[in-house]
JSON list of N, CA and C in Angstrom, two decimals:
[
{"chain": "A", "resi": 12, "resn": "MET", "atom": "N", "xyz": [0.84, -1.17, 0.00]},
{"chain": "A", "resi": 12, "resn": "MET", "atom": "CA", "xyz": [0.00, 0.00, 0.00]},
{"chain": "A", "resi": 12, "resn": "MET", "atom": "C", "xyz": [0.90, 1.24, 0.00]},
{"chain": "A", "resi": 13, "resn": "LYS", "atom": "N", "xyz": [0.59, 2.15, -0.88]},
{"chain": "A", "resi": 13, "resn": "LYS", "atom": "CA", "xyz": [1.39, 3.37, -0.97]},
{"chain": "A", "resi": 13, "resn": "LYS", "atom": "C", "xyz": [1.00, 4.33, 0.15]},
{"chain": "A", "resi": 14, "resn": "LYS", "atom": "N", "xyz": [1.99, 5.09, 0.63]},
{"chain": "A", "resi": 14, "resn": "LYS", "atom": "CA", "xyz": [1.74, 6.00, 1.74]},
{"chain": "A", "resi": 14, "resn": "LYS", "atom": "C", "xyz": [0.77, 7.12, 1.38]},
{"chain": "A", "resi": 15, "resn": "GLY", "atom": "N", "xyz": [0.67, 7.48, 0.13]},
{"chain": "A", "resi": 15, "resn": "GLY", "atom": "CA", "xyz": [-0.22, 8.57, -0.27]},
{"chain": "A", "resi": 15, "resn": "GLY", "atom": "C", "xyz": [-1.62, 8.13, -0.60]},
{"chain": "A", "resi": 16, "resn": "SER", "atom": "N", "xyz": [-1.88, 6.82, -0.61]},
{"chain": "A", "resi": 16, "resn": "SER", "atom": "CA", "xyz": [-3.20, 6.34, -1.02]},
{"chain": "A", "resi": 16, "resn": "SER", "atom": "C", "xyz": [-4.24, 6.59, 0.08]},
{"chain": "A", "resi": 17, "resn": "PHE", "atom": "N", "xyz": [-5.48, 6.60, -0.34]},
{"chain": "A", "resi": 17, "resn": "PHE", "atom": "CA", "xyz": [-6.59, 6.86, 0.57]},
{"chain": "A", "resi": 17, "resn": "PHE", "atom": "C", "xyz": [-6.69, 5.76, 1.63]},
{"chain": "A", "resi": 18, "resn": "LEU", "atom": "N", "xyz": [-6.56, 4.50, 1.21]},
{"chain": "A", "resi": 18, "resn": "LEU", "atom": "CA", "xyz": [-6.67, 3.39, 2.16]},
{"chain": "A", "resi": 18, "resn": "LEU", "atom": "C", "xyz": [-5.57, 3.45, 3.22]},
{"chain": "A", "resi": 19, "resn": "TYR", "atom": "N", "xyz": [-4.38, 3.83, 2.83]},
{"chain": "A", "resi": 19, "resn": "TYR", "atom": "CA", "xyz": [-3.30, 3.94, 3.81]},
{"chain": "A", "resi": 19, "resn": "TYR", "atom": "C", "xyz": [-3.58, 5.05, 4.81]},
{"chain": "A", "resi": 20, "resn": "LYS", "atom": "N", "xyz": [-4.12, 6.18, 4.32]},
{"chain": "A", "resi": 20, "resn": "LYS", "atom": "CA", "xyz": [-4.43, 7.28, 5.22]},
{"chain": "A", "resi": 20, "resn": "LYS", "atom": "C", "xyz": [-5.51, 6.88, 6.23]},
{"chain": "A", "resi": 21, "resn": "VAL", "atom": "N", "xyz": [-6.52, 6.14, 5.76]},
{"chain": "A", "resi": 21, "resn": "VAL", "atom": "CA", "xyz": [-7.58, 5.68, 6.66]},
{"chain": "A", "resi": 21, "resn": "VAL", "atom": "C", "xyz": [-7.01, 4.71, 7.68]},
{"chain": "A", "resi": 22, "resn": "TYR", "atom": "N", "xyz": [-6.20, 3.75, 7.23]},
{"chain": "A", "resi": 22, "resn": "TYR", "atom": "CA", "xyz": [-5.57, 2.79, 8.12]},
{"chain": "A", "resi": 22, "resn": "TYR", "atom": "C", "xyz": [-4.71, 3.50, 9.16]},
{"chain": "A", "resi": 23, "resn": "ASP", "atom": "N", "xyz": [-3.91, 4.46, 8.71]},
{"chain": "A", "resi": 23, "resn": "ASP", "atom": "CA", "xyz": [-3.02, 5.19, 9.62]},
{"chain": "A", "resi": 23, "resn": "ASP", "atom": "C", "xyz": [-3.81, 5.98, 10.66]},
{"chain": "A", "resi": 24, "resn": "LEU", "atom": "N", "xyz": [-4.93, 6.57, 10.23]},
{"chain": "A", "resi": 24, "resn": "LEU", "atom": "CA", "xyz": [-5.77, 7.32, 11.16]},
{"chain": "A", "resi": 24, "resn": "LEU", "atom": "C", "xyz": [-6.30, 6.42, 12.27]},
{"chain": "A", "resi": 25, "resn": "TYR", "atom": "N", "xyz": [-6.86, 5.26, 11.90]},
{"chain": "A", "resi": 25, "resn": "TYR", "atom": "CA", "xyz": [-7.41, 4.35, 12.90]},
{"chain": "A", "resi": 25, "resn": "TYR", "atom": "C", "xyz": [-6.31, 3.71, 13.75]},
{"chain": "A", "resi": 26, "resn": "TYR", "atom": "N", "xyz": [-5.20, 3.35, 13.13]},
{"chain": "A", "resi": 26, "resn": "TYR", "atom": "CA", "xyz": [-4.10, 2.74, 13.88]},
{"chain": "A", "resi": 26, "resn": "TYR", "atom": "C", "xyz": [-3.57, 3.70, 14.93]},
{"chain": "A", "resi": 27, "resn": "ASP", "atom": "N", "xyz": [-3.37, 4.93, 14.54]},
{"chain": "A", "resi": 27, "resn": "ASP", "atom": "CA", "xyz": [-2.86, 5.93, 15.48]},
{"chain": "A", "resi": 27, "resn": "ASP", "atom": "C", "xyz": [-3.89, 6.22, 16.57]},
{"chain": "A", "resi": 28, "resn": "GLY", "atom": "N", "xyz": [-5.16, 6.25, 16.20]},
{"chain": "A", "resi": 28, "resn": "GLY", "atom": "CA", "xyz": [-6.21, 6.51, 17.19]},
{"chain": "A", "resi": 28, "resn": "GLY", "atom": "C", "xyz": [-6.33, 5.41, 18.22]},
{"chain": "A", "resi": 29, "resn": "PHE", "atom": "N", "xyz": [-6.31, 4.14, 17.77]},
{"chain": "A", "resi": 29, "resn": "PHE", "atom": "CA", "xyz": [-6.43, 3.03, 18.70]},
{"chain": "A", "resi": 29, "resn": "PHE", "atom": "C", "xyz": [-5.16, 2.85, 19.53]},
{"chain": "A", "resi": 30, "resn": "ARG", "atom": "N", "xyz": [-4.03, 3.20, 18.99]},
{"chain": "A", "resi": 30, "resn": "ARG", "atom": "CA", "xyz": [-2.78, 3.04, 19.72]},
{"chain": "A", "resi": 30, "resn": "ARG", "atom": "C", "xyz": [-2.70, 4.00, 20.90]},
{"chain": "A", "resi": 31, "resn": "SER", "atom": "N", "xyz": [-3.25, 5.20, 20.74]},
{"chain": "A", "resi": 31, "resn": "SER", "atom": "CA", "xyz": [-3.09, 6.19, 21.79]},
{"chain": "A", "resi": 31, "resn": "SER", "atom": "C", "xyz": [-4.25, 6.25, 22.79]},
{"chain": "A", "resi": 32, "resn": "MET", "atom": "N", "xyz": [-5.34, 5.53, 22.53]},
{"chain": "A", "resi": 32, "resn": "MET", "atom": "CA", "xyz": [-6.46, 5.64, 23.46]},
{"chain": "A", "resi": 32, "resn": "MET", "atom": "C", "xyz": [-6.31, 4.69, 24.64]},
{"chain": "A", "resi": 33, "resn": "LYS", "atom": "N", "xyz": [-6.79, 5.11, 25.77]},
{"chain": "A", "resi": 33, "resn": "LYS", "atom": "CA", "xyz": [-6.72, 4.31, 26.99]},
{"chain": "A", "resi": 33, "resn": "LYS", "atom": "C", "xyz": [-8.12, 3.83, 27.40]},
{"chain": "A", "resi": 34, "resn": "LEU", "atom": "N", "xyz": [-9.04, 4.75, 27.60]},
{"chain": "A", "resi": 34, "resn": "LEU", "atom": "CA", "xyz": [-10.40, 4.40, 28.00]},
{"chain": "A", "resi": 34, "resn": "LEU", "atom": "C", "xyz": [-11.11, 3.67, 26.87]},
{"chain": "A", "resi": 35, "resn": "GLY", "atom": "N", "xyz": [-10.88, 4.09, 25.65]},
{"chain": "A", "resi": 35, "resn": "GLY", "atom": "CA", "xyz": [-11.53, 3.46, 24.51]},
{"chain": "A", "resi": 35, "resn": "GLY", "atom": "C", "xyz": [-11.16, 1.99, 24.37]},
{"chain": "A", "resi": 36, "resn": "ARG", "atom": "N", "xyz": [-9.94, 1.64, 24.68]},
{"chain": "A", "resi": 36, "resn": "ARG", "atom": "CA", "xyz": [-9.51, 0.25, 24.60]},
{"chain": "A", "resi": 36, "resn": "ARG", "atom": "C", "xyz": [-10.29, -0.60, 25.60]},
{"chain": "A", "resi": 37, "resn": "THR", "atom": "N", "xyz": [-10.51, -0.07, 26.78]},
{"chain": "A", "resi": 37, "resn": "THR", "atom": "CA", "xyz": [-11.31, -0.78, 27.79]},
{"chain": "A", "resi": 37, "resn": "THR", "atom": "C", "xyz": [-12.75, -0.93, 27.32]},
{"chain": "A", "resi": 38, "resn": "LEU", "atom": "N", "xyz": [-13.30, 0.13, 26.75]},
{"chain": "A", "resi": 38, "resn": "LEU", "atom": "CA", "xyz": [-14.68, 0.07, 26.27]},
{"chain": "A", "resi": 38, "resn": "LEU", "atom": "C", "xyz": [-14.83, -0.93, 25.12]},
{"chain": "A", "resi": 39, "resn": "TRP", "atom": "N", "xyz": [-13.87, -0.95, 24.20]},
{"chain": "A", "resi": 39, "resn": "TRP", "atom": "CA", "xyz": [-13.91, -1.92, 23.11]},
{"chain": "A", "resi": 39, "resn": "TRP", "atom": "C", "xyz": [-13.80, -3.34, 23.64]},
{"chain": "A", "resi": 40, "resn": "THR", "atom": "N", "xyz": [-13.03, -3.57, 24.68]},
{"chain": "A", "resi": 40, "resn": "THR", "atom": "CA", "xyz": [-12.93, -4.89, 25.29]},
{"chain": "A", "resi": 40, "resn": "THR", "atom": "C", "xyz": [-14.26, -5.31, 25.87]},
{"chain": "A", "resi": 41, "resn": "ILE", "atom": "N", "xyz": [-14.93, -4.39, 26.54]},
{"chain": "A", "resi": 41, "resn": "ILE", "atom": "CA", "xyz": [-16.25, -4.68, 27.11]},
{"chain": "A", "resi": 41, "resn": "ILE", "atom": "C", "xyz": [-17.25, -4.99, 26.01]},
{"chain": "A", "resi": 42, "resn": "ILE", "atom": "N", "xyz": [-17.22, -4.23, 24.93]},
{"chain": "A", "resi": 42, "resn": "ILE", "atom": "CA", "xyz": [-18.13, -4.46, 23.80]},
{"chain": "A", "resi": 42, "resn": "ILE", "atom": "C", "xyz": [-17.89, -5.83, 23.20]},
{"chain": "A", "resi": 43, "resn": "LEU", "atom": "N", "xyz": [-16.64, -6.21, 22.99]},
{"chain": "A", "resi": 43, "resn": "LEU", "atom": "CA", "xyz": [-16.34, -7.51, 22.40]},
{"chain": "A", "resi": 43, "resn": "LEU", "atom": "C", "xyz": [-16.75, -8.66, 23.31]},
{"chain": "A", "resi": 44, "resn": "ILE", "atom": "N", "xyz": [-16.57, -8.50, 24.62]},
{"chain": "A", "resi": 44, "resn": "ILE", "atom": "CA", "xyz": [-17.01, -9.54, 25.56]},
{"chain": "A", "resi": 44, "resn": "ILE", "atom": "C", "xyz": [-18.53, -9.68, 25.53]},
{"chain": "A", "resi": 45, "resn": "LYS", "atom": "N", "xyz": [-19.24, -8.56, 25.49]},
{"chain": "A", "resi": 45, "resn": "LYS", "atom": "CA", "xyz": [-20.70, -8.61, 25.42]},
{"chain": "A", "resi": 45, "resn": "LYS", "atom": "C", "xyz": [-21.18, -9.28, 24.14]},
{"chain": "A", "resi": 46, "resn": "LEU", "atom": "N", "xyz": [-20.54, -8.97, 23.02]},
{"chain": "A", "resi": 46, "resn": "LEU", "atom": "CA", "xyz": [-20.91, -9.60, 21.75]},
{"chain": "A", "resi": 46, "resn": "LEU", "atom": "C", "xyz": [-20.65, -11.10, 21.80]},
{"chain": "A", "resi": 47, "resn": "PHE", "atom": "N", "xyz": [-19.55, -11.51, 22.40]},
{"chain": "A", "resi": 47, "resn": "PHE", "atom": "CA", "xyz": [-19.27, -12.93, 22.55]},
{"chain": "A", "resi": 47, "resn": "PHE", "atom": "C", "xyz": [-20.36, -13.60, 23.36]},
{"chain": "A", "resi": 48, "resn": "ILE", "atom": "N", "xyz": [-20.75, -12.99, 24.45]},
{"chain": "A", "resi": 48, "resn": "ILE", "atom": "CA", "xyz": [-21.79, -13.57, 25.29]},
{"chain": "A", "resi": 48, "resn": "ILE", "atom": "C", "xyz": [-23.11, -13.66, 24.54]},
{"chain": "A", "resi": 49, "resn": "ILE", "atom": "N", "xyz": [-23.46, -12.62, 23.83]},
{"chain": "A", "resi": 49, "resn": "ILE", "atom": "CA", "xyz": [-24.74, -12.61, 23.12]},
{"chain": "A", "resi": 49, "resn": "ILE", "atom": "C", "xyz": [-24.76, -13.66, 22.02]},
{"chain": "A", "resi": 50, "resn": "PHE", "atom": "N", "xyz": [-23.75, -13.69, 21.19]},
{"chain": "A", "resi": 50, "resn": "PHE", "atom": "CA", "xyz": [-23.82, -14.54, 20.00]},
{"chain": "A", "resi": 50, "resn": "PHE", "atom": "C", "xyz": [-23.35, -15.97, 20.23]},
{"chain": "A", "resi": 51, "resn": "ILE", "atom": "N", "xyz": [-22.51, -16.23, 21.17]},
{"chain": "A", "resi": 51, "resn": "ILE", "atom": "CA", "xyz": [-22.00, -17.58, 21.37]},
{"chain": "A", "resi": 51, "resn": "ILE", "atom": "C", "xyz": [-22.71, -18.27, 22.54]},
{"chain": "A", "resi": 52, "resn": "VAL", "atom": "N", "xyz": [-22.61, -17.69, 23.70]},
{"chain": "A", "resi": 52, "resn": "VAL", "atom": "CA", "xyz": [-23.14, -18.34, 24.90]},
{"chain": "A", "resi": 52, "resn": "VAL", "atom": "C", "xyz": [-24.66, -18.45, 24.84]},
{"chain": "A", "resi": 53, "resn": "LEU", "atom": "N", "xyz": [-25.35, -17.37, 24.54]},
{"chain": "A", "resi": 53, "resn": "LEU", "atom": "CA", "xyz": [-26.81, -17.42, 24.51]},
{"chain": "A", "resi": 53, "resn": "LEU", "atom": "C", "xyz": [-27.32, -18.33, 23.41]},
{"chain": "A", "resi": 54, "resn": "LYS", "atom": "N", "xyz": [-26.65, -18.37, 22.26]},
{"chain": "A", "resi": 54, "resn": "LYS", "atom": "CA", "xyz": [-27.08, -19.26, 21.20]},
{"chain": "A", "resi": 54, "resn": "LYS", "atom": "C", "xyz": [-26.95, -20.71, 21.62]},
{"chain": "A", "resi": 55, "resn": "LEU", "atom": "N", "xyz": [-25.86, -21.05, 22.27]},
{"chain": "A", "resi": 55, "resn": "LEU", "atom": "CA", "xyz": [-25.67, -22.43, 22.70]},
{"chain": "A", "resi": 55, "resn": "LEU", "atom": "C", "xyz": [-26.67, -22.84, 23.78]},
{"chain": "A", "resi": 56, "resn": "LEU", "atom": "N", "xyz": [-27.00, -21.91, 24.69]},
{"chain": "A", "resi": 56, "resn": "LEU", "atom": "CA", "xyz": [-27.87, -22.25, 25.80]},
{"chain": "A", "resi": 56, "resn": "LEU", "atom": "C", "xyz": [-29.36, -22.19, 25.46]},
{"chain": "A", "resi": 57, "resn": "PHE", "atom": "N", "xyz": [-29.78, -21.19, 24.70]},
{"chain": "A", "resi": 57, "resn": "PHE", "atom": "CA", "xyz": [-31.20, -20.95, 24.51]},
{"chain": "A", "resi": 57, "resn": "PHE", "atom": "C", "xyz": [-31.74, -21.25, 23.12]},
{"chain": "A", "resi": 58, "resn": "PHE", "atom": "N", "xyz": [-30.88, -21.50, 22.16]},
{"chain": "A", "resi": 58, "resn": "PHE", "atom": "CA", "xyz": [-31.34, -21.75, 20.81]},
{"chain": "A", "resi": 58, "resn": "PHE", "atom": "C", "xyz": [-30.74, -23.06, 20.29]},
{"chain": "A", "resi": 59, "resn": "PRO", "atom": "N", "xyz": [-31.26, -24.19, 20.74]},
{"chain": "A", "resi": 59, "resn": "PRO", "atom": "CA", "xyz": [-30.72, -25.48, 20.27]},
{"chain": "A", "resi": 59, "resn": "PRO", "atom": "C", "xyz": [-31.09, -25.71, 18.81]},
{"chain": "A", "resi": 60, "resn": "ASN", "atom": "N", "xyz": [-30.40, -26.63, 18.18]},
{"chain": "A", "resi": 60, "resn": "ASN", "atom": "CA", "xyz": [-30.67, -26.96, 16.79]},
{"chain": "A", "resi": 60, "resn": "ASN", "atom": "C", "xyz": [-31.92, -27.84, 16.74]},
{"chain": "A", "resi": 61, "resn": "PHE", "atom": "N", "xyz": [-33.07, -27.21, 16.58]},
{"chain": "A", "resi": 61, "resn": "PHE", "atom": "CA", "xyz": [-34.36, -27.89, 16.64]},
{"chain": "A", "resi": 61, "resn": "PHE", "atom": "C", "xyz": [-34.51, -28.90, 15.51]},
{"chain": "A", "resi": 62, "resn": "LEU", "atom": "N", "xyz": [-34.07, -28.54, 14.32]},
{"chain": "A", "resi": 62, "resn": "LEU", "atom": "CA", "xyz": [-34.22, -29.45, 13.18]},
{"chain": "A", "resi": 62, "resn": "LEU", "atom": "C", "xyz": [-33.38, -30.72, 13.36]},
{"chain": "A", "resi": 63, "resn": "LYS", "atom": "N", "xyz": [-32.20, -30.57, 13.90]},
{"chain": "A", "resi": 63, "resn": "LYS", "atom": "CA", "xyz": [-31.33, -31.73, 14.09]},
{"chain": "A", "resi": 63, "resn": "LYS", "atom": "C", "xyz": [-31.92, -32.70, 15.11]},
{"chain": "A", "resi": 64, "resn": "GLU", "atom": "N", "xyz": [-32.64, -32.17, 16.09]},
{"chain": "A", "resi": 64, "resn": "GLU", "atom": "CA", "xyz": [-33.22, -33.01, 17.13]},
{"chain": "A", "resi": 64, "resn": "GLU", "atom": "C", "xyz": [-34.49, -33.73, 16.66]},
{"chain": "A", "resi": 65, "resn": "HIS", "atom": "N", "xyz": [-35.24, -33.14, 15.72]},
{"chain": "A", "resi": 65, "resn": "HIS", "atom": "CA", "xyz": [-36.54, -33.68, 15.35]},
{"chain": "A", "resi": 65, "resn": "HIS", "atom": "C", "xyz": [-36.61, -34.30, 13.96]},
{"chain": "A", "resi": 66, "resn": "THR", "atom": "N", "xyz": [-35.54, -34.29, 13.21]},
{"chain": "A", "resi": 66, "resn": "THR", "atom": "CA", "xyz": [-35.56, -34.87, 11.87]},
{"chain": "A", "resi": 66, "resn": "THR", "atom": "C", "xyz": [-34.32, -35.70, 11.63]},
{"chain": "A", "resi": 67, "resn": "GLN", "atom": "N", "xyz": [-34.38, -36.44, 10.56]},
{"chain": "A", "resi": 67, "resn": "GLN", "atom": "CA", "xyz": [-33.21, -37.19, 10.13]},
{"chain": "A", "resi": 67, "resn": "GLN", "atom": "C", "xyz": [-32.52, -36.41, 9.02]},
{"chain": "A", "resi": 68, "resn": "GLU", "atom": "N", "xyz": [-31.32, -36.82, 8.68]},
{"chain": "A", "resi": 68, "resn": "GLU", "atom": "CA", "xyz": [-30.54, -36.14, 7.65]},
{"chain": "A", "resi": 68, "resn": "GLU", "atom": "C", "xyz": [-31.28, -36.18, 6.31]},
{"chain": "A", "resi": 69, "resn": "GLY", "atom": "N", "xyz": [-31.50, -35.02, 5.71]},
{"chain": "A", "resi": 69, "resn": "GLY", "atom": "CA", "xyz": [-32.14, -34.93, 4.40]},
{"chain": "A", "resi": 69, "resn": "GLY", "atom": "C", "xyz": [-33.64, -34.71, 4.46]},
{"chain": "A", "resi": 70, "resn": "GLU", "atom": "N", "xyz": [-34.27, -34.81, 5.62]},
{"chain": "A", "resi": 70, "resn": "GLU", "atom": "CA", "xyz": [-35.72, -34.64, 5.74]},
{"chain": "A", "resi": 70, "resn": "GLU", "atom": "C", "xyz": [-36.11, -33.27, 6.30]},
{"chain": "A", "resi": 71, "resn": "GLU", "atom": "N", "xyz": [-35.16, -32.38, 6.41]},
{"chain": "A", "resi": 71, "resn": "GLU", "atom": "CA", "xyz": [-35.43, -31.08, 7.00]},
{"chain": "A", "resi": 71, "resn": "GLU", "atom": "C", "xyz": [-36.46, -30.26, 6.21]},
{"chain": "A", "resi": 72, "resn": "PRO", "atom": "N", "xyz": [-36.37, -30.20, 4.87]},
{"chain": "A", "resi": 72, "resn": "PRO", "atom": "CA", "xyz": [-37.37, -29.40, 4.15]},
{"chain": "A", "resi": 72, "resn": "PRO", "atom": "C", "xyz": [-38.80, -29.90, 4.34]},
{"chain": "A", "resi": 73, "resn": "ASP", "atom": "N", "xyz": [-38.98, -31.21, 4.36]},
{"chain": "A", "resi": 73, "resn": "ASP", "atom": "CA", "xyz": [-40.32, -31.76, 4.57]},
{"chain": "A", "resi": 73, "resn": "ASP", "atom": "C", "xyz": [-40.85, -31.42, 5.96]},
{"chain": "A", "resi": 74, "resn": "PHE", "atom": "N", "xyz": [-40.01, -31.50, 6.96]},
{"chain": "A", "resi": 74, "resn": "PHE", "atom": "CA", "xyz": [-40.42, -31.17, 8.32]},
{"chain": "A", "resi": 74, "resn": "PHE", "atom": "C", "xyz": [-40.84, -29.71, 8.42]},
{"chain": "A", "resi": 75, "resn": "VAL", "atom": "N", "xyz": [-40.06, -28.82, 7.83]},
{"chain": "A", "resi": 75, "resn": "VAL", "atom": "CA", "xyz": [-40.37, -27.39, 7.88]},
{"chain": "A", "resi": 75, "resn": "VAL", "atom": "C", "xyz": [-41.67, -27.12, 7.14]},
{"chain": "A", "resi": 76, "resn": "ALA", "atom": "N", "xyz": [-41.87, -27.75, 6.00]},
{"chain": "A", "resi": 76, "resn": "ALA", "atom": "CA", "xyz": [-43.09, -27.53, 5.22]},
{"chain": "A", "resi": 76, "resn": "ALA", "atom": "C", "xyz": [-44.33, -28.00, 5.99]},
{"chain": "A", "resi": 77, "resn": "THR", "atom": "N", "xyz": [-44.26, -29.18, 6.58]},
{"chain": "A", "resi": 77, "resn": "THR", "atom": "CA", "xyz": [-45.42, -29.67, 7.33]},
{"chain": "A", "resi": 77, "resn": "THR", "atom": "C", "xyz": [-45.68, -28.84, 8.57]},
{"chain": "A", "resi": 78, "resn": "GLU", "atom": "N", "xyz": [-44.63, -28.38, 9.25]},
{"chain": "A", "resi": 78, "resn": "GLU", "atom": "CA", "xyz": [-44.83, -27.52, 10.41]},
{"chain": "A", "resi": 78, "resn": "GLU", "atom": "C", "xyz": [-45.48, -26.19, 10.02]},
{"chain": "A", "resi": 79, "resn": "MET", "atom": "N", "xyz": [-45.07, -25.61, 8.92]},
{"chain": "A", "resi": 79, "resn": "MET", "atom": "CA", "xyz": [-45.65, -24.34, 8.48]},
{"chain": "A", "resi": 79, "resn": "MET", "atom": "C", "xyz": [-47.12, -24.53, 8.09]},
{"chain": "A", "resi": 80, "resn": "ILE", "atom": "N", "xyz": [-47.42, -25.63, 7.43]},
{"chain": "A", "resi": 80, "resn": "ILE", "atom": "CA", "xyz": [-48.81, -25.89, 7.03]},
{"chain": "A", "resi": 80, "resn": "ILE", "atom": "C", "xyz": [-49.66, -26.14, 8.26]},
{"chain": "A", "resi": 81, "resn": "ASP", "atom": "N", "xyz": [-49.17, -26.94, 9.19]},
{"chain": "A", "resi": 81, "resn": "ASP", "atom": "CA", "xyz": [-49.94, -27.25, 10.40]},
{"chain": "A", "resi": 81, "resn": "ASP", "atom": "C", "xyz": [-50.17, -26.01, 11.26]},
{"chain": "A", "resi": 82, "resn": "ARG", "atom": "N", "xyz": [-49.22, -25.15, 11.35]},
{"chain": "A", "resi": 82, "resn": "ARG", "atom": "CA", "xyz": [-49.37, -23.95, 12.18]},
{"chain": "A", "resi": 82, "resn": "ARG", "atom": "C", "xyz": [-50.24, -22.88, 11.52]},
{"chain": "A", "resi": 83, "resn": "ALA", "atom": "N", "xyz": [-50.39, -22.95, 10.20]},
{"chain": "A", "resi": 83, "resn": "ALA", "atom": "CA", "xyz": [-51.22, -21.97, 9.49]},
{"chain": "A", "resi": 83, "resn": "ALA", "atom": "C", "xyz": [-52.70, -22.30, 9.62]},
{"chain": "A", "resi": 84, "resn": "LYS", "atom": "N", "xyz": [-53.03, -23.52, 9.99]},
{"chain": "A", "resi": 84, "resn": "LYS", "atom": "CA", "xyz": [-54.46, -23.94, 10.07]},
{"chain": "A", "resi": 84, "resn": "LYS", "atom": "C", "xyz": [-55.15, -23.33, 11.25]}
]
C-alpha cells in the first residue's frame, strides 16, 4: 500500500487513534465480551438446533413444510 493512497491514510488514522487511546480500549474490550456472550453463549444455551433433534438427515425441508402448514391452520 502506498503512503499517499486513501486506504493507507484511513488505516493510519485508525491505527494511530487506537494506539493512543486508553479508555476506549477498555470500552472496546467490554463491547467484544458482550458480543461474545450474546452470540455464542446465549445461542448455545437458549437456541438449540431444533431441526437436528426432530428430523433425520435430508428430511429437514419436509419437516419445515409440514410444520408451516400445520401452524397456518
